[in-house]
Coordinates of C-alpha atoms in Angstrom, one line a residue:
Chain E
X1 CA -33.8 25.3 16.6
X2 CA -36.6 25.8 18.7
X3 CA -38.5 23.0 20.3
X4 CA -41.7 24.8 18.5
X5 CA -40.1 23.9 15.0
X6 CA -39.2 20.3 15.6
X7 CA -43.0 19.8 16.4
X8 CA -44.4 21.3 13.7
X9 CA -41.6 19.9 11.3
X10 CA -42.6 16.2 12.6
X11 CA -46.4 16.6 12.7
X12 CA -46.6 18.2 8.8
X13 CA -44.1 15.6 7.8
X14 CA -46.7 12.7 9.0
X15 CA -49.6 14.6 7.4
X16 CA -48.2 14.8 4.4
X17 CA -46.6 11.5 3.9
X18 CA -49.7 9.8 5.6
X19 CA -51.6 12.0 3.1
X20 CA -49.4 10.3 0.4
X21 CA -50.1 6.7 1.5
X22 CA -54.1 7.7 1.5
X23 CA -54.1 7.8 -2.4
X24 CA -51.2 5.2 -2.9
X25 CA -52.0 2.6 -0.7
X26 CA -53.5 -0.4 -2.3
X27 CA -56.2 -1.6 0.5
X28 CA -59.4 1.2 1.1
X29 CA -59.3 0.4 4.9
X30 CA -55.8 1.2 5.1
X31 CA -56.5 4.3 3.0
X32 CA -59.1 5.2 5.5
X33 CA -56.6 4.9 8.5
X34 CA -54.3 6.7 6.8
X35 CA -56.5 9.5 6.5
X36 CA -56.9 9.8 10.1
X37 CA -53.6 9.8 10.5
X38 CA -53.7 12.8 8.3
X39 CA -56.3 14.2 10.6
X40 CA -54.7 13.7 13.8
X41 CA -51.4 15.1 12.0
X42 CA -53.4 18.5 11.4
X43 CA -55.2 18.5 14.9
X44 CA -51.7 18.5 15.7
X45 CA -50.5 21.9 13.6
X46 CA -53.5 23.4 14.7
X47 CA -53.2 23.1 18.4
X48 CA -49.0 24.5 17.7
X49 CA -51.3 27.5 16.0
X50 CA -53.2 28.2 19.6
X51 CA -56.1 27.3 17.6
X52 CA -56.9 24.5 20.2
X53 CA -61.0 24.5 19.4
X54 CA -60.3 23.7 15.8
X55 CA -57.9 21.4 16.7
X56 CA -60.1 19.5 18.8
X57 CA -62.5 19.7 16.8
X58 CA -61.2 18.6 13.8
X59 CA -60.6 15.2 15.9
X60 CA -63.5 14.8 17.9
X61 CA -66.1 15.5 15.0
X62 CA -63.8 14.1 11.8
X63 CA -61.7 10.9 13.3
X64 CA -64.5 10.7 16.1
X65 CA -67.7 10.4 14.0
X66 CA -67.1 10.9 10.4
X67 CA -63.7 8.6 9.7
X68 CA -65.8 5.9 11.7
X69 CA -69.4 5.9 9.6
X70 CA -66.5 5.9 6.9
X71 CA -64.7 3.0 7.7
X72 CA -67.5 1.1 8.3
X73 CA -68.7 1.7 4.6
X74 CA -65.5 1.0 3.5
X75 CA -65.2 -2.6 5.5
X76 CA -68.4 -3.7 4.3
X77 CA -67.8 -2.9 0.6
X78 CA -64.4 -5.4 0.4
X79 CA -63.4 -3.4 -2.9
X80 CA -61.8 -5.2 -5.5
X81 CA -58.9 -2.8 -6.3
X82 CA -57.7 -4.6 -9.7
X83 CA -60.8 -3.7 -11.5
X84 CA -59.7 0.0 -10.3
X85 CA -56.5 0.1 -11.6
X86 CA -57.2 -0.5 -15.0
X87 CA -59.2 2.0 -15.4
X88 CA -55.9 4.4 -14.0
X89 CA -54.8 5.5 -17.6
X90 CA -58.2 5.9 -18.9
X91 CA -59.6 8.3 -15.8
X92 CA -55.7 10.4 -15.5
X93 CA -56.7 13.3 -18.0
X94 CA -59.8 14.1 -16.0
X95 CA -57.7 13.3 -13.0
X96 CA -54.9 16.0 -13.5
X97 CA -57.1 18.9 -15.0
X98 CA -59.3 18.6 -11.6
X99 CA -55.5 18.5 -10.0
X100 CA -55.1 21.8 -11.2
X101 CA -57.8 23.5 -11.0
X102 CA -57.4 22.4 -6.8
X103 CA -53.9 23.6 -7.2
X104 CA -54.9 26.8 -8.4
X105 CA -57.4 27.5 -6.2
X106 CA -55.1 26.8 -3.5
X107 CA -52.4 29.3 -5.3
X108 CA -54.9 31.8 -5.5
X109 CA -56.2 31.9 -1.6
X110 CA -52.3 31.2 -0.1
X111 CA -51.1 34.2 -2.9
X112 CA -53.9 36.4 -1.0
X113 CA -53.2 40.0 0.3
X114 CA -54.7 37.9 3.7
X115 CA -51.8 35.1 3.8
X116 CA -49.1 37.4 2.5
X117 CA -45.6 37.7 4.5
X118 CA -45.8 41.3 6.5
X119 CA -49.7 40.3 8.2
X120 CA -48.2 36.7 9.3
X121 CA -45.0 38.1 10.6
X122 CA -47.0 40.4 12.8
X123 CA -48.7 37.2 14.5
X124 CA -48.3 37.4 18.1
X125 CA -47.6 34.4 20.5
X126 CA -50.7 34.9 23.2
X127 CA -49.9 34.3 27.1
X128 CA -51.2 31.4 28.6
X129 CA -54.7 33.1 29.9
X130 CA -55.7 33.4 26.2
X131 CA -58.2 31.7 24.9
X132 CA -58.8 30.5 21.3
X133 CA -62.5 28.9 22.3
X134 CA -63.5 32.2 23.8
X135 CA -62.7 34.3 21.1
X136 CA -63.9 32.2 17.8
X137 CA -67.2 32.0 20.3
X138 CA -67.0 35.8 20.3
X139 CA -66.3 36.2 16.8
X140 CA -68.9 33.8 15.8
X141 CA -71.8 34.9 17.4
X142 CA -71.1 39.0 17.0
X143 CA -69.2 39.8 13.7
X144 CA -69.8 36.5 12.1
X145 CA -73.4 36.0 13.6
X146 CA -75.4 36.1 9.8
X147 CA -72.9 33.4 8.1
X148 CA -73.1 31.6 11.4
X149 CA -77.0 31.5 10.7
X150 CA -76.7 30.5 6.9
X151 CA -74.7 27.3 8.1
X152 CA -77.2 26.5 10.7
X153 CA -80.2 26.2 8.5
X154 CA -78.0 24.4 5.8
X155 CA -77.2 21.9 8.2
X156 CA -81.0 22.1 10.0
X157 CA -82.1 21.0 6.1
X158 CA -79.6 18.4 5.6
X159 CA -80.8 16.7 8.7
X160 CA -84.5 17.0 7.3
X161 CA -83.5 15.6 4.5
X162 CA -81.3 12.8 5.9
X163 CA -83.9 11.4 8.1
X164 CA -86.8 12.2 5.8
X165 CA -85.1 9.6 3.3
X166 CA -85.0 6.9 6.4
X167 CA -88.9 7.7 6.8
X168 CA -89.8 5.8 3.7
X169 CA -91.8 2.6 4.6
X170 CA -91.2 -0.8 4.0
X171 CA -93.8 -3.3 4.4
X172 CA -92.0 -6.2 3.7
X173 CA -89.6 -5.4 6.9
X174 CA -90.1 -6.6 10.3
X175 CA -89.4 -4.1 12.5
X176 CA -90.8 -4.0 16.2
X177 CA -93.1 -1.5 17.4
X178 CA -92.5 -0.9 21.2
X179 CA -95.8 1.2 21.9
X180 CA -97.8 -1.6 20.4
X181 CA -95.9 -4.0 22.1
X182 CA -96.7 -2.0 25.5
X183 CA -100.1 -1.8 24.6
X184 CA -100.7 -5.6 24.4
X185 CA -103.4 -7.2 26.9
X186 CA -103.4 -10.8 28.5
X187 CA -106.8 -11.1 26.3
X188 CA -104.9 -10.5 22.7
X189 CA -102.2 -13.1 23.2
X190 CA -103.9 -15.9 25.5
X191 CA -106.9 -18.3 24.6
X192 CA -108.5 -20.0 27.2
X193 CA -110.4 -22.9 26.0
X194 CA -113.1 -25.0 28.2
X195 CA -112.8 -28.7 27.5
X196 CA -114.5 -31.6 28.8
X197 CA -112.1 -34.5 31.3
X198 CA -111.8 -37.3 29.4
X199 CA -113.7 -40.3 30.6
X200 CA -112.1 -43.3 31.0
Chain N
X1 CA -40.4 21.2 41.0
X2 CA -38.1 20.2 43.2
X3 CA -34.6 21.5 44.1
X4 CA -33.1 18.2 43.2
X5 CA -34.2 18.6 39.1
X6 CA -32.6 21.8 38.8
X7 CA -29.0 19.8 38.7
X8 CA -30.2 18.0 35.3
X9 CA -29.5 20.3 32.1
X10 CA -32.1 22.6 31.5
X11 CA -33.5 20.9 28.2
X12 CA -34.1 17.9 30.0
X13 CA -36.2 19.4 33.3
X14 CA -39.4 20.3 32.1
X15 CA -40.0 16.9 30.2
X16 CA -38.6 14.9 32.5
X17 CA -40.8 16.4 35.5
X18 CA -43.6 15.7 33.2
X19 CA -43.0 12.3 32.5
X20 CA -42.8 11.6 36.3
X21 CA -46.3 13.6 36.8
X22 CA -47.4 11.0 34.3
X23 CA -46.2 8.2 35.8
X24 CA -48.0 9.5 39.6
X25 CA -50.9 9.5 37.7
X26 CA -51.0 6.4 35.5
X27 CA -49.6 3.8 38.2
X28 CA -52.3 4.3 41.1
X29 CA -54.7 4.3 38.2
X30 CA -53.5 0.4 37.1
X31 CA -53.5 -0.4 40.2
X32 CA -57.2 0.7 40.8
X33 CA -57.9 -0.9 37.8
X34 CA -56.6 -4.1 38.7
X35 CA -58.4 -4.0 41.9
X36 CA -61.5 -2.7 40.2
X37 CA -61.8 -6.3 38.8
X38 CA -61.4 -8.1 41.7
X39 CA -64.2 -5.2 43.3
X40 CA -66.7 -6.7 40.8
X41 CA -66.1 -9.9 41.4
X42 CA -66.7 -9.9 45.0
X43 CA -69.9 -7.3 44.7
X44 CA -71.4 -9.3 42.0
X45 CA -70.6 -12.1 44.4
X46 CA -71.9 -11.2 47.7
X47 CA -75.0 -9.7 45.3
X48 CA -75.9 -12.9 44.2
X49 CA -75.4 -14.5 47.4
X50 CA -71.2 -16.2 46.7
X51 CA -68.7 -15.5 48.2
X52 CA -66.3 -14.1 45.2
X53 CA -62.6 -15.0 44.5
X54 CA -61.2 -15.7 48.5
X55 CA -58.5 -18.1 47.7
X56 CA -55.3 -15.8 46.7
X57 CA -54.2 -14.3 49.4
X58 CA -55.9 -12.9 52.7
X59 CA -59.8 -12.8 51.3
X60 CA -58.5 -13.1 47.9
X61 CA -56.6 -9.7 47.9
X62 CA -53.7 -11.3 45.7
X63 CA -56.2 -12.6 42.7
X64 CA -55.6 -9.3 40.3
X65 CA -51.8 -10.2 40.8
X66 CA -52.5 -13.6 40.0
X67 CA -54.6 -12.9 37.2
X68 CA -52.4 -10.4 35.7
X69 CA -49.6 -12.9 35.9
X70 CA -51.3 -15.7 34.3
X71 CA -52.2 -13.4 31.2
X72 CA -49.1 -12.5 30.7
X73 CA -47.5 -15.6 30.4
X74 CA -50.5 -16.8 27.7
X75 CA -49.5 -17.4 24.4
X76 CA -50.5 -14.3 22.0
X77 CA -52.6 -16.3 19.1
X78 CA -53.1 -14.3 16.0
X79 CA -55.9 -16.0 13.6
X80 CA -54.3 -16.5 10.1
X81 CA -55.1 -13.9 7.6
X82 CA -55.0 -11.8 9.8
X83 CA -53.8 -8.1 9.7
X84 CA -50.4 -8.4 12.0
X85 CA -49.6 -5.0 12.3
X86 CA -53.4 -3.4 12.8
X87 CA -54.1 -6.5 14.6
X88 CA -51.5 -5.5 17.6
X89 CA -52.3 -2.3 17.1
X90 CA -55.8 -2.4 18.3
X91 CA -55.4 -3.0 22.0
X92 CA -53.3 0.0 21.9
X93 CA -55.3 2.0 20.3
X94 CA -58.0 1.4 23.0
X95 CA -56.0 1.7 25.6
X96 CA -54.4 5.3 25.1
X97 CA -57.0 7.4 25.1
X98 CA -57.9 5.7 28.3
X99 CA -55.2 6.6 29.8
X100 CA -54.4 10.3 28.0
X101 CA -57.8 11.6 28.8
X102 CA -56.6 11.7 32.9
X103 CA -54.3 14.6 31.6
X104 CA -56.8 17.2 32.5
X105 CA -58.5 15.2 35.3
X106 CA -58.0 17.5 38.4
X107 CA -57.8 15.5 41.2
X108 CA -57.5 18.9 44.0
X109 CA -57.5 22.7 43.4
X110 CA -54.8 22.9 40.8
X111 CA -53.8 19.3 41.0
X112 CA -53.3 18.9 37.5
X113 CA -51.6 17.6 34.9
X114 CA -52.3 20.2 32.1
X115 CA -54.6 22.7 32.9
X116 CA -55.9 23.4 29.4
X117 CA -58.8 26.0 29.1
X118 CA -60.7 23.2 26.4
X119 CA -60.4 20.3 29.0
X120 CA -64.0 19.2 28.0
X121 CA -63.5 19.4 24.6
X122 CA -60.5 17.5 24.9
X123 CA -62.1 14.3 26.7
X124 CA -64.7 14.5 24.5
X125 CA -62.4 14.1 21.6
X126 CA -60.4 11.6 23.4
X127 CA -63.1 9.4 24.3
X128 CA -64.7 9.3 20.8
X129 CA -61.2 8.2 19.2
X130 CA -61.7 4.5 22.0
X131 CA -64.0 3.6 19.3
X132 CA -61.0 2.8 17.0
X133 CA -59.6 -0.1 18.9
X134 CA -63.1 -1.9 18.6
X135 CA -62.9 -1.2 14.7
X136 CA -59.9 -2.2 14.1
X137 CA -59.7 -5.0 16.5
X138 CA -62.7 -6.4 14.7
X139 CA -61.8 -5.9 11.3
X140 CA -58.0 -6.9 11.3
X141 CA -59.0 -10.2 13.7
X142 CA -60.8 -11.5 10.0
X143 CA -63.9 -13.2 12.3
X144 CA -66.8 -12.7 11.4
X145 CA -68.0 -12.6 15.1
X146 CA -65.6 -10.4 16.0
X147 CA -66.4 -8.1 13.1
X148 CA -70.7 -8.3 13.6
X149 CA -69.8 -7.3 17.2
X150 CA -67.6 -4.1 15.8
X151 CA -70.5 -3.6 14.0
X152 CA -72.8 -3.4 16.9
X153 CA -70.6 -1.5 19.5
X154 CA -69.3 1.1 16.9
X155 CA -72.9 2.0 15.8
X156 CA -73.8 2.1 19.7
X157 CA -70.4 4.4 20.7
X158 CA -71.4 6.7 17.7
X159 CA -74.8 6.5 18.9
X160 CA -74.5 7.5 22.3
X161 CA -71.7 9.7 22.1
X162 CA -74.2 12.3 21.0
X163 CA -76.4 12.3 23.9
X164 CA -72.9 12.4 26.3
X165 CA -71.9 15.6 24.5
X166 CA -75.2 17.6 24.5
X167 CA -74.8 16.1 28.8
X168 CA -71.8 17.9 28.4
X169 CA -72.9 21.1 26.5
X170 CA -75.5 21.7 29.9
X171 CA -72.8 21.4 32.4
X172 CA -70.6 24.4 30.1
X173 CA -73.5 26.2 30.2
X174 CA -73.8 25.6 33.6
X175 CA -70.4 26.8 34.6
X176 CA -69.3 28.9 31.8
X177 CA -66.1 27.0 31.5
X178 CA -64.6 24.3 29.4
X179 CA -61.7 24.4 31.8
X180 CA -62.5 21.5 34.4
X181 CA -61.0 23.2 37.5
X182 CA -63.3 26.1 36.9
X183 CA -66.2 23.5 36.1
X184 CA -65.6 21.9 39.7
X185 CA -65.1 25.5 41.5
X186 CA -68.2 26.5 39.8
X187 CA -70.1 24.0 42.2
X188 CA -68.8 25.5 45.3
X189 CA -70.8 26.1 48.7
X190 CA -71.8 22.2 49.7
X191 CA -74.2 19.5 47.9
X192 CA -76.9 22.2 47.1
X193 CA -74.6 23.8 44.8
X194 CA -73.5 21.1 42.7
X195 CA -74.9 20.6 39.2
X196 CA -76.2 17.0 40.6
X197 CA -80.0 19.1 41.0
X198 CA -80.1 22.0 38.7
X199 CA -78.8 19.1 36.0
X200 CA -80.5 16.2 37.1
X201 CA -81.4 14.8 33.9
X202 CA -78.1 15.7 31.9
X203 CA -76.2 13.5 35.1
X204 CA -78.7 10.8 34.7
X205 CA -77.9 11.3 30.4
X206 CA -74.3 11.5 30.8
X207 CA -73.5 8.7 33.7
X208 CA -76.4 6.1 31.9
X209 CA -74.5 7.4 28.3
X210 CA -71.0 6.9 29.7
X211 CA -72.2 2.9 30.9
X212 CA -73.3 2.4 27.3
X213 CA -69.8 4.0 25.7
X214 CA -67.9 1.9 28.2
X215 CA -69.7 -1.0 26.4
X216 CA -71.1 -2.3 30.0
X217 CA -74.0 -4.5 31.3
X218 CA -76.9 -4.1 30.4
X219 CA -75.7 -2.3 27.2
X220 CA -72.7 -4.9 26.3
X221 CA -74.5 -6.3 23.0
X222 CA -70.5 -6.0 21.8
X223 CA -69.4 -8.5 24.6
X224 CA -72.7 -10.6 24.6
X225 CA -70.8 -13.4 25.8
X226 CA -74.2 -15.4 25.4
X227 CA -74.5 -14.9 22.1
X228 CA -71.3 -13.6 19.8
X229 CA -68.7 -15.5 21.8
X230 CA -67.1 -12.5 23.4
X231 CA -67.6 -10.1 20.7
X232 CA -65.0 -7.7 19.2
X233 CA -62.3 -9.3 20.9
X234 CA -63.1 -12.9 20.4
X235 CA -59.3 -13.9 18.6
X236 CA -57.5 -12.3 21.1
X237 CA -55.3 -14.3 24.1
X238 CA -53.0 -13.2 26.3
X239 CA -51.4 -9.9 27.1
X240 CA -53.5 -8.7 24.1
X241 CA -56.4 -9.4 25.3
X242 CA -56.0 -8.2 29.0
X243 CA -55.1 -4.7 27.2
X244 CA -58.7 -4.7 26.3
X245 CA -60.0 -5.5 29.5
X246 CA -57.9 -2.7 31.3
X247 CA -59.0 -0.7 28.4
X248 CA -62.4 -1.2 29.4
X249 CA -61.9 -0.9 33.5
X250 CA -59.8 2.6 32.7
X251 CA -63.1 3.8 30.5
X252 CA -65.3 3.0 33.6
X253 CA -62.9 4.4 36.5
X254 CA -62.8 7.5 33.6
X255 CA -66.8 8.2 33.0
X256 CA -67.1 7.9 37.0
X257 CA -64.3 10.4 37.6
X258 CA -66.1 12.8 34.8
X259 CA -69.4 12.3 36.4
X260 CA -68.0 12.9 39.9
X261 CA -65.8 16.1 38.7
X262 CA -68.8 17.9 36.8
X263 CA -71.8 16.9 38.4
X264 CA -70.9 15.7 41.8
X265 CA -68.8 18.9 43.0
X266 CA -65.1 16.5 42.2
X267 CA -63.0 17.1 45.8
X268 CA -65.3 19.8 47.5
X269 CA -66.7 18.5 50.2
X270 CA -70.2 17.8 50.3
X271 CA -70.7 20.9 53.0
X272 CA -70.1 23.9 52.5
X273 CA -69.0 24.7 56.0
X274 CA -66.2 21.9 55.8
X275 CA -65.0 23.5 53.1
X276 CA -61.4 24.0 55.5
X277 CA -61.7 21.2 58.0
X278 CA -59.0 18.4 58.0
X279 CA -60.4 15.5 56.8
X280 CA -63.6 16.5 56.2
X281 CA -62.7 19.7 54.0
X282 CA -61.8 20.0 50.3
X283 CA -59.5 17.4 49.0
X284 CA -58.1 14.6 46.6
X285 CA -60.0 12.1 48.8
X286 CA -63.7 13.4 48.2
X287 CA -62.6 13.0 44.5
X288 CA -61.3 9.5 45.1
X289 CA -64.5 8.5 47.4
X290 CA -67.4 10.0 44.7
X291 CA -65.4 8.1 42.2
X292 CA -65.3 5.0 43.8
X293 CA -68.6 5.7 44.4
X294 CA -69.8 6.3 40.8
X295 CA -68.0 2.8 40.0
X296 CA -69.7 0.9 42.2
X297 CA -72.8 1.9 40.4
X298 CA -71.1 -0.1 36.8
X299 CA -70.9 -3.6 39.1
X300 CA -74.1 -3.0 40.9
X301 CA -76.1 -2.2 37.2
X302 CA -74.1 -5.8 35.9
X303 CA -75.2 -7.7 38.9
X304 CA -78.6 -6.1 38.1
X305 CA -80.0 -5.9 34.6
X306 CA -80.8 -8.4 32.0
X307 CA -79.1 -7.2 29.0
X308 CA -80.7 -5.0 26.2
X309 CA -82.1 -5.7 23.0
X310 CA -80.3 -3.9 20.6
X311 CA -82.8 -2.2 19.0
X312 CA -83.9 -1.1 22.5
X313 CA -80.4 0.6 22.8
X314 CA -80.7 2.1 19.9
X315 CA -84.0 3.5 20.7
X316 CA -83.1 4.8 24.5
X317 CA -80.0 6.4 23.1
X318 CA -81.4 8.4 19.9
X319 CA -85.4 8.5 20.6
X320 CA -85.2 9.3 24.7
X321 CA -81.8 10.3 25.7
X322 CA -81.3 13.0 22.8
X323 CA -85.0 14.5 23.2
X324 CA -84.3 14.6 27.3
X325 CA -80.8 16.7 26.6
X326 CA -82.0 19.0 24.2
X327 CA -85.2 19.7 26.1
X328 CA -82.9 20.6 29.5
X329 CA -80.8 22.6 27.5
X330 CA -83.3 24.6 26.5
X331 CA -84.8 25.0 29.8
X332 CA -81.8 25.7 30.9
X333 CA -81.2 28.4 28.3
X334 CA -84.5 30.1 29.5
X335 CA -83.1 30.1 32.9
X336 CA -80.2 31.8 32.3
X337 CA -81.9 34.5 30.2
X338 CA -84.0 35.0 33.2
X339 CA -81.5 35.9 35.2
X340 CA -82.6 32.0 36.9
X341 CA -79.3 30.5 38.1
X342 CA -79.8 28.7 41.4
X343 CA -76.2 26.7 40.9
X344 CA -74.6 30.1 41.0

């Protein structure tokens, strides 16, 4: 087999079984870690798929920033997993009809006239001048420049809206204010009071 | 490759050529690490008027050595209740990308271990995943020092890795490249054409950024020996422990290389004219001597600097340094539309 295969073989096998171990494993920081590993599995597949912007991507903006706000929420809750667990039965109706509606979707777009057999077999193995970067960059900002757009200004407003819910005040809080610390004189902070000597 | 690797069976070649490319690379880099400690110690010294470690060896040459020694024959402590496996784990995990990120690092004109066309892209994604080893080292070491210290430097890593990317995103406008060869080649024709003046501010961004990811003075709230113990890796002894502290030397010989290699012209020499003299031409040693160079500027800030408040960190890296990138870029933007490109 070619040396291709054995790569892709072992990287979707640790994606998969570390994908596994995300939803079966008992402790939420180990579930987080595991899903990096899934990440890092994919970055993997991706970069085999000479789609070596997504792949680095995927790692620098999902295990780089996202996994780690993540498992910071996740170390500070210390969930209680028994609690969880009880509730398994109860939640597992709701749990497999949402299953299969994910399923489904995913039948429907991997069943699509774009995924089927003849257009992947014509995929062609580019040289090593070609690259991936430089052609999603074209793609993106010619063909693909309107949806490009959209995404911006969803983004642009989730931003607003993420720091306009910090923005709230808090008077209770004692926070320091640097250009009022700047701003302070000698004659705000020092007294100097006249006093008679003693006599003796 | 050489004549000699063509006896081996075919399958075997390419990896093994590789893996001794790998080795070229990593064992110098060790060694500069090593002596990178035993650099600070004597500049800090002779900065604050000692003499430094002098008792090892001629002038104290042999103390690394010494030191390296001594660790490894500590006793590896791990804190009860503690996570073994993630708790081993850690120094490894900060430690690799370290040491994988120098895969793209050209050290001469197609001196290189992979010359990948996203090269940028992939330090930046290598250097974002160090943060793991802090995390984890702070969560599996169940201390709750160590873990208020994971706290701080994770937020700061996060924080400032922002600023070092948009630094980044001016020098691939700049160059037009992702590849770091053409970055470097892109600053050809002596000092004036290196990126150092057109990009001023993103090198002051990037090189202040890359001190504050590298968890150094004055930004080391993590360590703050003064006040968390030693921070994230407080429970650590030993070999464990010294992992960490290459981890951390490796980051700073990394960030200076970077700095050197995209705003500093990497082994051009300085003038133009040079360019095909000896000693003074192109070569691996103007890349060796800006880095060095860049390094020195980590021990002289330590010997420096009173450390930051933390909100102060906070503040420089999202209210000054993030306003400062995105302003250049734009003016850089409006440069380039204008037909504007003095670096060119």
């Amino acid at each position: 087999m070619n040396i291709e295969v054995w790569v892709f073989l072992t990287f979707s096998l640790v994606a998969v079984a570390s994908a596994v171990r995300v939803i079966t494993v008992n402790h939420s920081v180990h579930a987080a870690l595991f899903l990096v590993l899934t990440f890092f599995s994919c970055a993997g597949i991706w970069l085999l798929a000479e789609a070596e912007f997504l792949g680095l991507t995927l790692v620098l903006v999902y295990v780089g920033a996202v996994m780690v706000l993540f498992l910071f929420v996740v170390m500070m809750l210390d969930v209680d997993t028994a609690p969880m667990q009880e509730g398994f039965t109860r939640y597992l109706p709701l749990g497999l009809v949402i299953g299969l509606v994910m399923v489904a979707e995913m039948v429907l777009v991997v069943a699509s006239p774009k995924f089927s057999s003849e257009k992947l077999s014509n995929a062609v193995a580019h040289g090593a001048d070609y690259s991936n970067t430089e052609e999603l960059g074209k793609a993106i900002y010619t063909d693909y420049l309107y949806q490009f757009e959209i995404a911006a200004v969803i983004l642009l407003v989730a931003i607003i809206a993420a720091i306009a819910l910090t923005l709230r005040k808090r008077p209770e809080t004692k926070y320091q204010k640097p250009s009022e610390q700047v701003k302070v004189k000698k004659s705000d902070r020092l007294r100097i009071v006249k006093m008679k000597s003693e006599q003796h | 490759m050489p004549d000699l690797m063509l006896l081996l069976p075919e399958i075997m070649q390419t990896p093994l050529w590789i893996v001794i490319k790998i080795v070229v690379i990593v064992a110098p880099l060790l060694l500069a690490v090593a002596y990178l400690t035993y650099a600070e110690r004597k500049i800090i010294g002779y900065m604050q008027v000692r003499l430094g470690p002098n008792r090892v060896g001629p002038k104290g040459w042999l103390q690394p050595i010494a030191d390296a020694l001594k660790l490894m024959t500590k006793e590896i402590i791990i804190p009860t209740n503690a996570n073994r496996f993630l708790f081993l784990l850690a120094p490894v995990i900060s430690l690799a990308p370290a040491l994988a990120a120098w895969a793209v690092i050209p050290f001469g004109e197609g001196l290189i271990l992979a010359d990948i066309d996203a090269g940028l892209l992939y330090i930046l994604a290598l250097t974002s995943l160090g943060v793991y080893g802090v995390i984890v080292a702070g969560w599996a070491s169940n201390s709750k020092y160590a873990m208020l210290s994971t706290l701080r430097a994770a937020a700061q890593i996060v924080s400032y890795e922002i600023a070092m990317g948009f630094a980044l995103v001016g020098v691939l406008m700049a160059s037009g490249s992702l590849n770091l060869n053409k970055i470097v080649l892109a600053q050809q024709g002596g000092f004036l054409d290196w990126f150092l003046l057109p990009l001023f501010p993103l090198f002051i961004v990037y090189y202040l950024a890359g001190v504050a990811e590298t968890n150094r003075a004055p930004f080391d709230v993590a360590e703050g020996e003064s006040e968390i113990v030693a921070g994230f890796h407080v429970e650590y002894s030993g070999m464990a422990f010294s992992i960490f502290f290459l981890a951390e030397y490796a980051n700073m010989i990394l960030i200076a290389a970077l700095t050197s290699l995209m705003f500093l012209g990497g082994w051009l020499s300085p003038i133009g004219a040079w360019a095909d003299l000896p000693i003074l031409g192109d070569g691996m040693h103007w890349f060796v001597f800006k880095t060095a160079f860049m390094s020195f500027f980590f021990l002289w800030f330590r010997a420096t600097f009173p450390r930051y408040r933390y909100d102060q960190i906070m503040r420089l890296g999202w209210k000054i340094f993030i306003p400062v990138t995105i302003i250049w870029l734009a003016v850089e933007g409006v440069a380039i539309l204008l037909g504007w490109q003095p670096w060119l």
